[in-house]
Structures are given as structure tokens and as C-alpha cells.
Amino acid sequence: MASIEPLDKFLNRYRDMVFFNKNLIIAGVAGFFSGALGAQLYSRYDNNSLVNAIVALLSEYSVDIPFFAIAFYVDNRFRYHDPITGKKNTALIKQDIKKLVIAISASEAFYAVTKIFTHYQFLHYAIEPYQAAMASSLIAWTVFIVLVNVIGKRINLFHKSESERI
């Protein structure tokens, strides 16, 4: 029987990155369907491909961002408390929020451009709006996930262990 020790080592070493990506994926799945629904509903009222792509993006963001914020908060609400004193480490909270904003903002810029461009192109190939929204989301998500993780790693957003945080 295979040992799970290597998996445990990996999860312990990259815990922050794993939970961060889990939260992104949960939020992304919700946004994925929201964007498809928004694109399809908008197509009933107007045939403007560019506006349809923007509506799909805004529909995704309206679900994606709140879902991510809630999931991230739930996973990290006790992380910044000193277990002995019970006090918050506000300096570390501010530092990590800045890093989070940098990583997500830069990646979201590429996501938005990729999403709108590919969605627009798919609509011009006579693909159904919901299919265009889903396909463009998958392409843009690939770019986003790679970028947010590379940037997060580069700016030390992810800590290797809890002992580094306190």
C-alpha cells in the first residue's frame, strides 16, 4: 500500500498555496457558471459581441470576488493571532493583504483582457454565448492561475509553515 507521507509533507510545506488555490477554484467555479448565465441572458436582448463579453466578465466578478473573499477569510481568520497572547499581528495582516492585492490585481488584468478578447472571438465564430463564456473563462483561468501563483511565489505571499508567520 502506498504511503501518504509524501503527500502530507507536500501539504504541510505548501499549505498556504494549496488553500489559496482551493479558494480561487471554488470562487472560479461559481463565477464560471454566473458568467455563462449572464452571457446567455444578455444575448436575448442584444447581439453586440463586445458588450456580451463585458457582461459575462462582470457577471463572473459579481460572484467570484465575494466567494473568494469569504473563503479566504474563513481559511485565514485565526492565522494571524498569537496563540499565547491572543493578539492579532496587524503588521503581518497588512503585509499579506498588500501582497494579495498585488498578486490578484496583476493577474486579474491579464484575466480580463484574455477573457474579453477570447469571448468576443468565439461569438464571431457563431458559438452560443454561454459556450463562448465558458470556453473563454477556461482559457483566461489558465493564464490567471499560472500568473497569480508565480507572482504570489515571487513576492512571498505563501509561507512554508505556520512558524514563519508568528
PDB file of C-alpha atoms in Angstrom:
ATOM      1  CA  MET A   1       0.000   0.000   0.000  1.00  0.00           C
ATOM      2  CA  ALA A   2       1.313   3.452  -0.885  1.00  0.00           C
ATOM      3  CA  SER A   3       2.351   5.764   1.906  1.00  0.00           C
ATOM      4  CA  ILE A   4       0.683   9.148   2.251  1.00  0.00           C
ATOM      5  CA  GLU A   5       3.720  10.641   3.966  1.00  0.00           C
ATOM      6  CA  PRO A   6       4.988  12.412   0.808  1.00  0.00           C
ATOM      7  CA  LEU A   7       1.536  13.932   0.327  1.00  0.00           C
ATOM      8  CA  ASP A   8       1.465  15.084   3.958  1.00  0.00           C
ATOM      9  CA  LYS A   9       4.907  16.663   3.567  1.00  0.00           C
ATOM     10  CA  PHE A  10       3.791  18.451   0.419  1.00  0.00           C
ATOM     11  CA  LEU A  11       0.575  19.719   2.023  1.00  0.00           C
ATOM     12  CA  ASN A  12       2.398  20.898   5.134  1.00  0.00           C
ATOM     13  CA  ARG A  13       5.073  22.650   3.118  1.00  0.00           C
ATOM     14  CA  TYR A  14       2.691  24.339   0.667  1.00  0.00           C
ATOM     15  CA  ARG A  15      -0.377  24.659   2.903  1.00  0.00           C
ATOM     16  CA  ASP A  16      -0.921  28.364   2.169  1.00  0.00           C
ATOM     17  CA  MET A  17      -0.617  27.869  -1.580  1.00  0.00           C
ATOM     18  CA  VAL A  18      -2.964  24.865  -1.550  1.00  0.00           C
ATOM     19  CA  PHE A  19      -5.652  26.691   0.452  1.00  0.00           C
ATOM     20  CA  PHE A  20      -5.245  29.838  -1.642  1.00  0.00           C
ATOM     21  CA  ASN A  21      -5.736  27.870  -4.859  1.00  0.00           C
ATOM     22  CA  LYS A  22      -8.655  25.948  -3.345  1.00  0.00           C
ATOM     23  CA  ASN A  23     -10.369  29.259  -2.606  1.00  0.00           C
ATOM     24  CA  LEU A  24      -9.645  30.553  -6.108  1.00  0.00           C
ATOM     25  CA  ILE A  25     -11.087  27.400  -7.661  1.00  0.00           C
ATOM     26  CA  ILE A  26     -14.247  27.429  -5.529  1.00  0.00           C
ATOM     27  CA  ALA A  27     -14.848  31.074  -6.382  1.00  0.00           C
ATOM     28  CA  GLY A  28     -13.909  30.492 -10.011  1.00  0.00           C
ATOM     29  CA  VAL A  29     -16.402  27.660 -10.460  1.00  0.00           C
ATOM     30  CA  ALA A  30     -19.207  29.833  -9.107  1.00  0.00           C
ATOM     31  CA  GLY A  31     -18.115  32.710 -11.353  1.00  0.00           C
ATOM     32  CA  PHE A  32     -17.785  30.348 -14.316  1.00  0.00           C
ATOM     33  CA  PHE A  33     -21.488  29.487 -14.275  1.00  0.00           C
ATOM     34  CA  SER A  34     -22.509  33.029 -13.436  1.00  0.00           C
ATOM     35  CA  GLY A  35     -20.625  34.347 -16.478  1.00  0.00           C
ATOM     36  CA  ALA A  36     -22.214  31.765 -18.769  1.00  0.00           C
ATOM     37  CA  LEU A  37     -25.671  32.639 -17.471  1.00  0.00           C
ATOM     38  CA  GLY A  38     -25.027  36.375 -17.804  1.00  0.00           C
ATOM     39  CA  ALA A  39     -23.776  35.994 -21.384  1.00  0.00           C
ATOM     40  CA  GLN A  40     -26.722  33.849 -22.438  1.00  0.00           C
ATOM     41  CA  LEU A  41     -29.311  36.131 -20.827  1.00  0.00           C
ATOM     42  CA  TYR A  42     -27.729  39.253 -22.323  1.00  0.00           C
ATOM     43  CA  SER A  43     -27.755  37.682 -25.797  1.00  0.00           C
ATOM     44  CA  ARG A  44     -31.570  37.658 -25.681  1.00  0.00           C
ATOM     45  CA  TYR A  45     -31.599  41.463 -25.555  1.00  0.00           C
ATOM     46  CA  ASP A  46     -28.686  42.495 -27.756  1.00  0.00           C
ATOM     47  CA  ASN A  47     -26.277  40.965 -30.283  1.00  0.00           C
ATOM     48  CA  ASN A  48     -23.303  43.209 -29.504  1.00  0.00           C
ATOM     49  CA  SER A  49     -20.422  40.757 -29.004  1.00  0.00           C
ATOM     50  CA  LEU A  50     -18.139  43.144 -27.137  1.00  0.00           C
ATOM     51  CA  VAL A  51     -20.829  44.136 -24.651  1.00  0.00           C
ATOM     52  CA  ASN A  52     -21.753  40.466 -24.228  1.00  0.00           C
ATOM     53  CA  ALA A  53     -18.137  39.675 -23.335  1.00  0.00           C
ATOM     54  CA  ILE A  54     -18.046  42.529 -20.819  1.00  0.00           C
ATOM     55  CA  VAL A  55     -21.379  41.483 -19.282  1.00  0.00           C
ATOM     56  CA  ALA A  56     -20.060  37.926 -18.892  1.00  0.00           C
ATOM     57  CA  LEU A  57     -16.907  39.236 -17.206  1.00  0.00           C
ATOM     58  CA  LEU A  58     -18.894  41.455 -14.834  1.00  0.00           C
ATOM     59  CA  SER A  59     -21.247  38.565 -14.047  1.00  0.00           C
ATOM     60  CA  GLU A  60     -18.248  36.426 -13.144  1.00  0.00           C
ATOM     61  CA  TYR A  61     -16.728  39.126 -10.963  1.00  0.00           C
ATOM     62  CA  SER A  62     -20.019  39.735  -9.142  1.00  0.00           C
ATOM     63  CA  VAL A  63     -19.903  36.151  -7.869  1.00  0.00           C
ATOM     64  CA  ASP A  64     -16.192  35.313  -7.980  1.00  0.00           C
ATOM     65  CA  ILE A  65     -14.872  38.152  -5.820  1.00  0.00           C
ATOM     66  CA  PRO A  66     -17.328  37.779  -2.897  1.00  0.00           C
ATOM     67  CA  PHE A  67     -16.938  33.976  -2.902  1.00  0.00           C
ATOM     68  CA  PHE A  68     -13.144  34.269  -2.815  1.00  0.00           C
ATOM     69  CA  ALA A  69     -13.211  36.899  -0.068  1.00  0.00           C
ATOM     70  CA  ILE A  70     -15.470  34.759   2.122  1.00  0.00           C
ATOM     71  CA  ALA A  71     -13.495  31.546   1.535  1.00  0.00           C
ATOM     72  CA  PHE A  72     -10.172  33.306   2.117  1.00  0.00           C
ATOM     73  CA  TYR A  73     -11.453  34.872   5.338  1.00  0.00           C
ATOM     74  CA  VAL A  74     -12.797  31.550   6.640  1.00  0.00           C
ATOM     75  CA  ASP A  75      -9.460  29.812   5.981  1.00  0.00           C
ATOM     76  CA  ASN A  76      -7.340  32.595   7.474  1.00  0.00           C
ATOM     77  CA  ARG A  77      -9.372  34.143  10.301  1.00  0.00           C
ATOM     78  CA  PHE A  78      -7.279  32.529  13.065  1.00  0.00           C
ATOM     79  CA  ARG A  79      -3.963  32.558  11.232  1.00  0.00           C
ATOM     80  CA  TYR A  80      -2.807  35.971  12.371  1.00  0.00           C
ATOM     81  CA  HIS A  81      -3.487  35.507  16.085  1.00  0.00           C
ATOM     82  CA  ASP A  82      -0.675  34.756  18.505  1.00  0.00           C
ATOM     83  CA  PRO A  83      -1.812  31.552  20.262  1.00  0.00           C
ATOM     84  CA  ILE A  84      -0.235  32.619  23.569  1.00  0.00           C
ATOM     85  CA  THR A  85      -1.386  36.225  23.872  1.00  0.00           C
ATOM     86  CA  GLY A  86      -4.418  36.040  21.582  1.00  0.00           C
ATOM     87  CA  LYS A  87      -3.422  39.345  19.967  1.00  0.00           C
ATOM     88  CA  LYS A  88      -3.588  39.992  16.252  1.00  0.00           C
ATOM     89  CA  ASN A  89      -0.393  40.581  14.334  1.00  0.00           C
ATOM     90  CA  THR A  90      -1.700  43.602  12.409  1.00  0.00           C
ATOM     91  CA  ALA A  91       1.623  44.276  10.711  1.00  0.00           C
ATOM     92  CA  LEU A  92       1.587  40.802   9.166  1.00  0.00           C
ATOM     93  CA  ILE A  93      -2.081  41.155   8.214  1.00  0.00           C
ATOM     94  CA  LYS A  94      -1.360  44.419   6.372  1.00  0.00           C
ATOM     95  CA  GLN A  95       1.719  42.954   4.715  1.00  0.00           C
ATOM     96  CA  ASP A  96      -0.159  39.882   3.460  1.00  0.00           C
ATOM     97  CA  ILE A  97      -3.141  41.949   2.271  1.00  0.00           C
ATOM     98  CA  LYS A  98      -0.794  44.134   0.206  1.00  0.00           C
ATOM     99  CA  LYS A  99       0.810  41.040  -1.308  1.00  0.00           C
ATOM    100  CA  LEU A 100      -2.597  39.522  -2.006  1.00  0.00           C
ATOM    101  CA  VAL A 101      -3.814  42.684  -3.731  1.00  0.00           C
ATOM    102  CA  ILE A 102      -0.650  42.855  -5.856  1.00  0.00           C
ATOM    103  CA  ALA A 103      -0.835  39.211  -6.943  1.00  0.00           C
ATOM    104  CA  ILE A 104      -4.552  39.208  -7.679  1.00  0.00           C
ATOM    105  CA  SER A 105      -4.707  42.643  -9.330  1.00  0.00           C
ATOM    106  CA  ALA A 106      -1.904  41.933 -11.768  1.00  0.00           C
ATOM    107  CA  SER A 107      -3.334  38.518 -12.625  1.00  0.00           C
ATOM    108  CA  GLU A 108      -6.886  39.861 -12.944  1.00  0.00           C
ATOM    109  CA  ALA A 109      -5.735  42.421 -15.507  1.00  0.00           C
ATOM    110  CA  PHE A 110      -4.448  39.619 -17.731  1.00  0.00           C
ATOM    111  CA  TYR A 111      -7.565  37.573 -16.985  1.00  0.00           C
ATOM    112  CA  ALA A 112      -9.907  40.372 -18.038  1.00  0.00           C
ATOM    113  CA  VAL A 113      -8.085  41.076 -21.303  1.00  0.00           C
ATOM    114  CA  THR A 114      -7.825  37.380 -22.190  1.00  0.00           C
ATOM    115  CA  LYS A 115     -11.453  36.698 -21.240  1.00  0.00           C
ATOM    116  CA  ILE A 116     -12.938  39.594 -23.200  1.00  0.00           C
ATOM    117  CA  PHE A 117     -10.765  39.000 -26.271  1.00  0.00           C
ATOM    118  CA  THR A 118     -11.434  35.246 -26.487  1.00  0.00           C
ATOM    119  CA  HIS A 119     -15.138  35.604 -25.659  1.00  0.00           C
ATOM    120  CA  TYR A 120     -15.517  38.223 -28.390  1.00  0.00           C
ATOM    121  CA  GLN A 121     -13.695  35.997 -30.892  1.00  0.00           C
ATOM    122  CA  PHE A 122     -15.795  32.939 -30.027  1.00  0.00           C
ATOM    123  CA  LEU A 123     -19.000  34.922 -30.544  1.00  0.00           C
ATOM    124  CA  HIS A 124     -17.807  35.883 -34.031  1.00  0.00           C
ATOM    125  CA  TYR A 125     -17.433  32.176 -34.819  1.00  0.00           C
ATOM    126  CA  ALA A 126     -21.190  31.816 -34.126  1.00  0.00           C
ATOM    127  CA  ILE A 127     -20.707  29.915 -30.888  1.00  0.00           C
ATOM    128  CA  GLU A 128     -23.557  30.173 -28.385  1.00  0.00           C
ATOM    129  CA  PRO A 129     -22.927  32.933 -25.817  1.00  0.00           C
ATOM    130  CA  TYR A 130     -22.860  30.567 -22.837  1.00  0.00           C
ATOM    131  CA  GLN A 131     -20.362  28.323 -24.650  1.00  0.00           C
ATOM    132  CA  ALA A 132     -18.218  31.321 -25.563  1.00  0.00           C
ATOM    133  CA  ALA A 133     -18.303  32.467 -21.938  1.00  0.00           C
ATOM    134  CA  MET A 134     -17.305  29.038 -20.638  1.00  0.00           C
ATOM    135  CA  ALA A 135     -14.531  28.464 -23.177  1.00  0.00           C
ATOM    136  CA  SER A 136     -13.090  31.940 -22.716  1.00  0.00           C
ATOM    137  CA  SER A 137     -13.231  31.538 -18.934  1.00  0.00           C
ATOM    138  CA  LEU A 138     -11.252  28.298 -19.101  1.00  0.00           C
ATOM    139  CA  ILE A 139      -8.590  29.896 -21.277  1.00  0.00           C
ATOM    140  CA  ALA A 140      -8.395  33.026 -19.130  1.00  0.00           C
ATOM    141  CA  TRP A 141      -8.364  30.957 -15.926  1.00  0.00           C
ATOM    142  CA  THR A 142      -5.329  29.050 -17.135  1.00  0.00           C
ATOM    143  CA  VAL A 143      -3.483  32.338 -17.603  1.00  0.00           C
ATOM    144  CA  PHE A 144      -4.777  33.690 -14.277  1.00  0.00           C
ATOM    145  CA  ILE A 145      -3.879  30.645 -12.143  1.00  0.00           C
ATOM    146  CA  VAL A 146      -0.352  30.463 -13.517  1.00  0.00           C
ATOM    147  CA  LEU A 147       0.240  34.203 -13.082  1.00  0.00           C
ATOM    148  CA  VAL A 148      -1.259  34.534  -9.600  1.00  0.00           C
ATOM    149  CA  ASN A 149       0.840  31.609  -8.346  1.00  0.00           C
ATOM    150  CA  VAL A 150       4.053  32.821  -9.970  1.00  0.00           C
ATOM    151  CA  ILE A 151       3.530  36.350  -8.643  1.00  0.00           C
ATOM    152  CA  GLY A 152       2.479  35.028  -5.223  1.00  0.00           C
ATOM    153  CA  LYS A 153       5.594  32.879  -5.016  1.00  0.00           C
ATOM    154  CA  ARG A 154       7.807  35.741  -6.202  1.00  0.00           C
ATOM    155  CA  ILE A 155       6.511  38.219  -3.607  1.00  0.00           C
ATOM    156  CA  ASN A 156       6.458  35.592  -0.829  1.00  0.00           C
ATOM    157  CA  LEU A 157       2.686  35.564  -0.397  1.00  0.00           C
ATOM    158  CA  PHE A 158       2.827  31.890   0.543  1.00  0.00           C
ATOM    159  CA  HIS A 159       4.562  30.917   3.756  1.00  0.00           C
ATOM    160  CA  LYS A 160       6.086  27.480   4.142  1.00  0.00           C
ATOM    161  CA  SER A 161       4.915  26.853   7.688  1.00  0.00           C
ATOM    162  CA  GLU A 162       2.922  28.429  10.479  1.00  0.00           C
ATOM    163  CA  SER A 163       6.111  29.141  12.447  1.00  0.00           C
ATOM    164  CA  GLU A 164       7.194  31.634   9.764  1.00  0.00           C
ATOM    165  CA  ARG A 165       4.045  33.685  10.337  1.00  0.00           C
ATOM    166  CA  ILE A 166       4.400  34.376  14.043  1.00  0.00           C
TER     167      ILE A 166
END
